[in-house]
PDB file of C-alpha atoms in Angstrom:
ATOM      1  CA  MET A   1     177.348  86.286 118.691  1.00 86.00           C
ATOM      2  CA  THR A   2     181.063  85.494 118.553  1.00 95.00           C
ATOM      3  CA  PHE A   3     183.395  87.111 115.917  1.00 97.00           C
ATOM      4  CA  GLN A   4     183.844  83.436 114.489  1.00 97.00           C
ATOM      5  CA  GLU A   5     180.025  83.195 114.076  1.00 98.00           C
ATOM      6  CA  LEU A   6     179.851  86.567 112.566  1.00 98.00           C
ATOM      7  CA  LYS A   7     182.588  85.945 109.881  1.00 98.00           C
ATOM      8  CA  PRO A   8     180.332  83.669 107.608  1.00 98.00           C
ATOM      9  CA  LYS A   9     177.466  86.140 108.021  1.00 98.00           C
ATOM     10  CA  VAL A  10     179.705  89.044 106.597  1.00 98.00           C
ATOM     11  CA  THR A  11     180.854  86.944 103.751  1.00 98.00           C
ATOM     12  CA  GLU A  12     177.219  85.917 102.932  1.00 98.00           C
ATOM     13  CA  ILE A  13     176.317  89.642 102.681  1.00 98.00           C
ATOM     14  CA  ILE A  14     179.352  90.351 100.455  1.00 97.00           C
ATOM     15  CA  LEU A  15     178.228  87.534  98.073  1.00 97.00           C
ATOM     16  CA  LYS A  16     174.578  88.641  97.666  1.00 96.00           C
ATOM     17  CA  ALA A  17     174.191  89.466  93.969  1.00 94.00           C
ATOM     18  CA  ASN A  18     170.904  91.349  94.415  1.00 96.00           C
ATOM     19  CA  LEU A  19     172.293  93.988  96.571  1.00 97.00           C
ATOM     20  CA  SER A  20     174.348  97.125  95.592  1.00 97.00           C
ATOM     21  CA  ARG A  21     177.615  97.906  97.141  1.00 97.00           C
ATOM     22  CA  ASP A  22     176.207 100.467  99.472  1.00 98.00           C
ATOM     23  CA  GLU A  23     173.409  98.087 100.536  1.00 98.00           C
ATOM     24  CA  LYS A  24     175.934  95.417 101.430  1.00 98.00           C
ATOM     25  CA  LEU A  25     177.867  97.988 103.482  1.00 98.00           C
ATOM     26  CA  LEU A  26     174.907  99.116 105.180  1.00 98.00           C
ATOM     27  CA  ASN A  27     173.820  95.485 105.877  1.00 98.00           C
ATOM     28  CA  ILE A  28     177.215  94.807 107.395  1.00 98.00           C
ATOM     29  CA  CYS A  29     176.914  97.928 109.571  1.00 98.00           C
ATOM     30  CA  GLN A  30     173.505  96.755 110.830  1.00 98.00           C
ATOM     31  CA  LEU A  31     174.810  93.103 111.550  1.00 98.00           C
ATOM     32  CA  LEU A  32     177.782  94.394 113.681  1.00 98.00           C
ATOM     33  CA  SER A  33     175.625  97.009 115.361  1.00 98.00           C
ATOM     34  CA  ASP A  34     172.980  94.313 116.127  1.00 98.00           C
ATOM     35  CA  SER A  35     175.448  91.601 117.188  1.00 98.00           C
ATOM     36  CA  ILE A  36     178.047  93.296 119.225  1.00 98.00           C
ATOM     37  CA  THR A  37     176.571  95.150 122.200  1.00 97.00           C
ATOM     38  CA  TYR A  38     179.391  97.735 122.547  1.00 98.00           C
ATOM     39  CA  TYR A  39     179.367  98.649 118.801  1.00 98.00           C
ATOM     40  CA  ASN A  40     177.016 101.750 119.144  1.00 96.00           C
ATOM     41  CA  TRP A  41     177.944 103.451 115.861  1.00 96.00           C
ATOM     42  CA  VAL A  42     179.241 101.534 112.881  1.00 98.00           C
ATOM     43  CA  GLY A  43     180.159 103.274 109.570  1.00 97.00           C
ATOM     44  CA  PHE A  44     182.387 103.688 106.641  1.00 98.00           C
ATOM     45  CA  TYR A  45     184.506 106.572 105.534  1.00 98.00           C
ATOM     46  CA  PHE A  46     185.925 106.576 102.046  1.00 98.00           C
ATOM     47  CA  ALA A  47     189.053 108.585 100.882  1.00 98.00           C
ATOM     48  CA  ASN A  48     189.379 111.240  98.201  1.00 98.00           C
ATOM     49  CA  HIS A  49     192.999 111.332  97.695  1.00 96.00           C
ATOM     50  CA  ASP A  50     192.858 114.295  95.467  1.00 97.00           C
ATOM     51  CA  THR A  51     191.288 116.492  97.982  1.00 98.00           C
ATOM     52  CA  LYS A  52     192.842 114.547 100.960  1.00 98.00           C
ATOM     53  CA  THR A  53     189.410 114.232 102.608  1.00 98.00           C
ATOM     54  CA  LEU A  54     187.252 111.226 103.910  1.00 97.00           C
ATOM     55  CA  HIS A  55     183.623 111.068 103.008  1.00 98.00           C
ATOM     56  CA  LEU A  56     181.069 109.422 104.970  1.00 97.00           C
ATOM     57  CA  GLY A  57     179.544 106.248 103.430  1.00 98.00           C
ATOM     58  CA  PRO A  58     176.812 103.965 104.766  1.00 98.00           C
ATOM     59  CA  TYR A  59     176.447 103.695 108.551  1.00 98.00           C
ATOM     60  CA  VAL A  60     174.135 102.788 111.438  1.00 97.00           C
ATOM     61  CA  GLY A  61     173.856 104.821 114.482  1.00 95.00           C
ATOM     62  CA  ALA A  62     173.246 108.383 115.677  1.00 93.00           C
ATOM     63  CA  GLU A  63     173.347 110.919 112.872  1.00 92.00           C
ATOM     64  CA  THR A  64     176.689 112.692 112.434  1.00 89.00           C
ATOM     65  CA  ASP A  65     177.694 116.093 111.066  1.00 88.00           C
ATOM     66  CA  HIS A  66     181.149 114.611 110.262  1.00 90.00           C
ATOM     67  CA  THR A  67     180.285 113.795 106.712  1.00 95.00           C
ATOM     68  CA  ILE A  68     183.662 115.075 105.390  1.00 96.00           C
ATOM     69  CA  ILE A  69     186.914 114.805 107.460  1.00 95.00           C
ATOM     70  CA  PRO A  70     190.283 116.233 106.303  1.00 96.00           C
ATOM     71  CA  PHE A  71     193.165 113.696 106.404  1.00 97.00           C
ATOM     72  CA  GLY A  72     195.028 114.077 109.738  1.00 94.00           C
ATOM     73  CA  LYS A  73     192.001 115.440 111.575  1.00 93.00           C
ATOM     74  CA  GLY A  74     190.387 113.189 114.364  1.00 90.00           C
ATOM     75  CA  ILE A  75     190.888 109.486 114.529  1.00 92.00           C
ATOM     76  CA  CYS A  76     189.677 108.673 111.098  1.00 93.00           C
ATOM     77  CA  GLY A  77     191.788 111.367 109.481  1.00 94.00           C
ATOM     78  CA  GLN A  78     194.773 110.049 111.331  1.00 94.00           C
ATOM     79  CA  VAL A  79     194.191 106.486 110.009  1.00 96.00           C
ATOM     80  CA  ALA A  80     193.865 107.939 106.407  1.00 96.00           C
ATOM     81  CA  GLU A  81     197.504 109.047 106.843  1.00 96.00           C
ATOM     82  CA  SER A  82     198.902 106.334 108.988  1.00 96.00           C
ATOM     83  CA  ASN A  83     197.338 103.301 107.198  1.00 97.00           C
ATOM     84  CA  THR A  84     197.257 101.595 110.529  1.00 97.00           C
ATOM     85  CA  ASN A  85     194.554 100.601 113.009  1.00 97.00           C
ATOM     86  CA  PHE A  86     193.838 103.051 115.718  1.00 95.00           C
ATOM     87  CA  VAL A  87     192.227 101.874 118.986  1.00 95.00           C
ATOM     88  CA  VAL A  88     191.185 104.732 121.379  1.00 92.00           C
ATOM     89  CA  PRO A  89     190.195 103.260 124.762  1.00 92.00           C
ATOM     90  CA  ASP A  90     188.981 106.673 126.121  1.00 89.00           C
ATOM     91  CA  VAL A  91     188.226 109.457 123.703  1.00 80.00           C
ATOM     92  CA  ALA A  92     188.361 111.953 126.495  1.00 81.00           C
ATOM     93  CA  ALA A  93     192.252 111.317 126.805  1.00 81.00           C
ATOM     94  CA  GLN A  94     192.862 111.989 123.007  1.00 71.00           C
ATOM     95  CA  ASP A  95     194.012 115.304 121.789  1.00 66.00           C
ATOM     96  CA  ASN A  96     193.116 115.024 118.223  1.00 60.00           C
ATOM     97  CA  TYR A  97     189.602 113.659 118.592  1.00 62.00           C
ATOM     98  CA  ILE A  98     186.459 114.951 116.902  1.00 65.00           C
ATOM     99  CA  ALA A  99     183.539 114.626 119.263  1.00 60.00           C
ATOM    100  CA  CYS A 100     180.592 113.151 117.581  1.00 64.00           C
ATOM    101  CA  SER A 101     178.490 112.749 120.771  1.00 65.00           C
ATOM    102  CA  PHE A 102     179.010 113.030 124.588  1.00 73.00           C
ATOM    103  CA  THR A 103     177.778 109.400 124.729  1.00 83.00           C
ATOM    104  CA  VAL A 104     180.831 108.081 122.731  1.00 87.00           C
ATOM    105  CA  LYS A 105     183.606 106.902 125.167  1.00 92.00           C
ATOM    106  CA  SER A 106     185.933 104.815 122.820  1.00 94.00           C
ATOM    107  CA  GLU A 107     186.521 104.242 119.195  1.00 94.00           C
ATOM    108  CA  ILE A 108     188.293 101.830 116.768  1.00 96.00           C
ATOM    109  CA  VAL A 109     189.046 102.529 113.113  1.00 97.00           C
ATOM    110  CA  VAL A 110     190.566 100.011 110.738  1.00 98.00           C
ATOM    111  CA  PRO A 111     191.698 100.957 107.171  1.00 98.00           C
ATOM    112  CA  LEU A 112     190.246  99.465 104.168  1.00 98.00           C
ATOM    113  CA  PHE A 113     192.799  98.613 101.496  1.00 97.00           C
ATOM    114  CA  VAL A 114     192.198  97.688  97.815  1.00 97.00           C
ATOM    115  CA  ASP A 115     195.330  96.628  95.805  1.00 95.00           C
ATOM    116  CA  GLY A 116     197.560  98.034  98.655  1.00 95.00           C
ATOM    117  CA  LYS A 117     195.937 101.560  98.644  1.00 96.00           C
ATOM    118  CA  ASN A 118     193.987 102.795 101.635  1.00 97.00           C
ATOM    119  CA  ILE A 119     190.552 103.616 100.137  1.00 97.00           C
ATOM    120  CA  GLY A 120     188.696 104.111 103.416  1.00 97.00           C
ATOM    121  CA  GLN A 121     187.979 102.766 106.749  1.00 98.00           C
ATOM    122  CA  ILE A 122     185.442 101.139 109.043  1.00 98.00           C
ATOM    123  CA  ASP A 123     184.839 103.321 112.143  1.00 97.00           C
ATOM    124  CA  ILE A 124     183.129 102.095 115.302  1.00 97.00           C
ATOM    125  CA  ASP A 125     182.196 104.080 118.300  1.00 95.00           C
ATOM    126  CA  SER A 126     181.301 102.756 121.629  1.00 96.00           C
ATOM    127  CA  HIS A 127     179.444 104.172 124.712  1.00 96.00           C
ATOM    128  CA  VAL A 128     181.804 102.008 126.829  1.00 95.00           C
ATOM    129  CA  ILE A 129     185.173 102.879 128.030  1.00 96.00           C
ATOM    130  CA  ASP A 130     188.014 100.553 126.636  1.00 97.00           C
ATOM    131  CA  PRO A 131     185.814  97.658 125.167  1.00 97.00           C
ATOM    132  CA  PHE A 132     187.891  96.937 122.134  1.00 98.00           C
ATOM    133  CA  THR A 133     190.473  94.123 122.104  1.00 97.00           C
ATOM    134  CA  GLU A 134     193.075  92.679 119.735  1.00 97.00           C
ATOM    135  CA  GLU A 135     190.127  90.145 118.836  1.00 98.00           C
ATOM    136  CA  ASP A 136     187.931  93.216 117.614  1.00 98.00           C
ATOM    137  CA  GLU A 137     190.882  94.391 115.480  1.00 98.00           C
ATOM    138  CA  ARG A 138     191.511  91.087 113.782  1.00 98.00           C
ATOM    139  CA  PHE A 139     187.783  90.582 113.093  1.00 98.00           C
ATOM    140  CA  LEU A 140     187.381  94.188 111.617  1.00 98.00           C
ATOM    141  CA  GLU A 141     190.502  93.446 109.469  1.00 98.00           C
ATOM    142  CA  PHE A 142     188.830  90.293 108.199  1.00 98.00           C
ATOM    143  CA  VAL A 143     185.587  92.532 107.494  1.00 98.00           C
ATOM    144  CA  CYS A 144     187.748  94.965 105.438  1.00 98.00           C
ATOM    145  CA  VAL A 145     189.400  92.242 103.379  1.00 98.00           C
ATOM    146  CA  GLU A 146     185.903  90.956 102.590  1.00 97.00           C
ATOM    147  CA  ILE A 147     184.696  94.398 101.705  1.00 97.00           C
ATOM    148  CA  ALA A 148     187.758  94.917  99.496  1.00 97.00           C
ATOM    149  CA  LYS A 149     186.422  92.144  97.225  1.00 96.00           C
ATOM    150  CA  LEU A 150     183.566  94.660  96.343  1.00 94.00           C
ATOM    151  CA  TYR A 151     186.093  96.951  94.626  1.00 92.00           C
TER     152      TYR A 151
END
């Protein structure tokens, strides 16, 4: 399924009145995981600015021990500080990478803003080296804008 075909499906999930916010987030994770072959782990981390930590939210994929990540640590922690997208074509070449699984070869993280504040991020791992394009970034930015409507 193309990103253009996925956009209305994401919006449809956001608009479902009978689902909680976490159910909507989980459904989006499942949609992306099922629809894009190289999205092998899809999840959300949410920021606690008082403790400067990220906390794991809904996700689809292999279990992770990384339920709390300090700002600055790993790719997600760096995005919490930089407020910018981070695409890692090959995690083996990244110094500040927190290994989740030996099967993970690449990662993309896009921050989630509400009223100009970075409240979290969508994090996607792939078992393929260098699959993420600018099109992935634009699509995931769209997803985050839609999710921001829930806050």
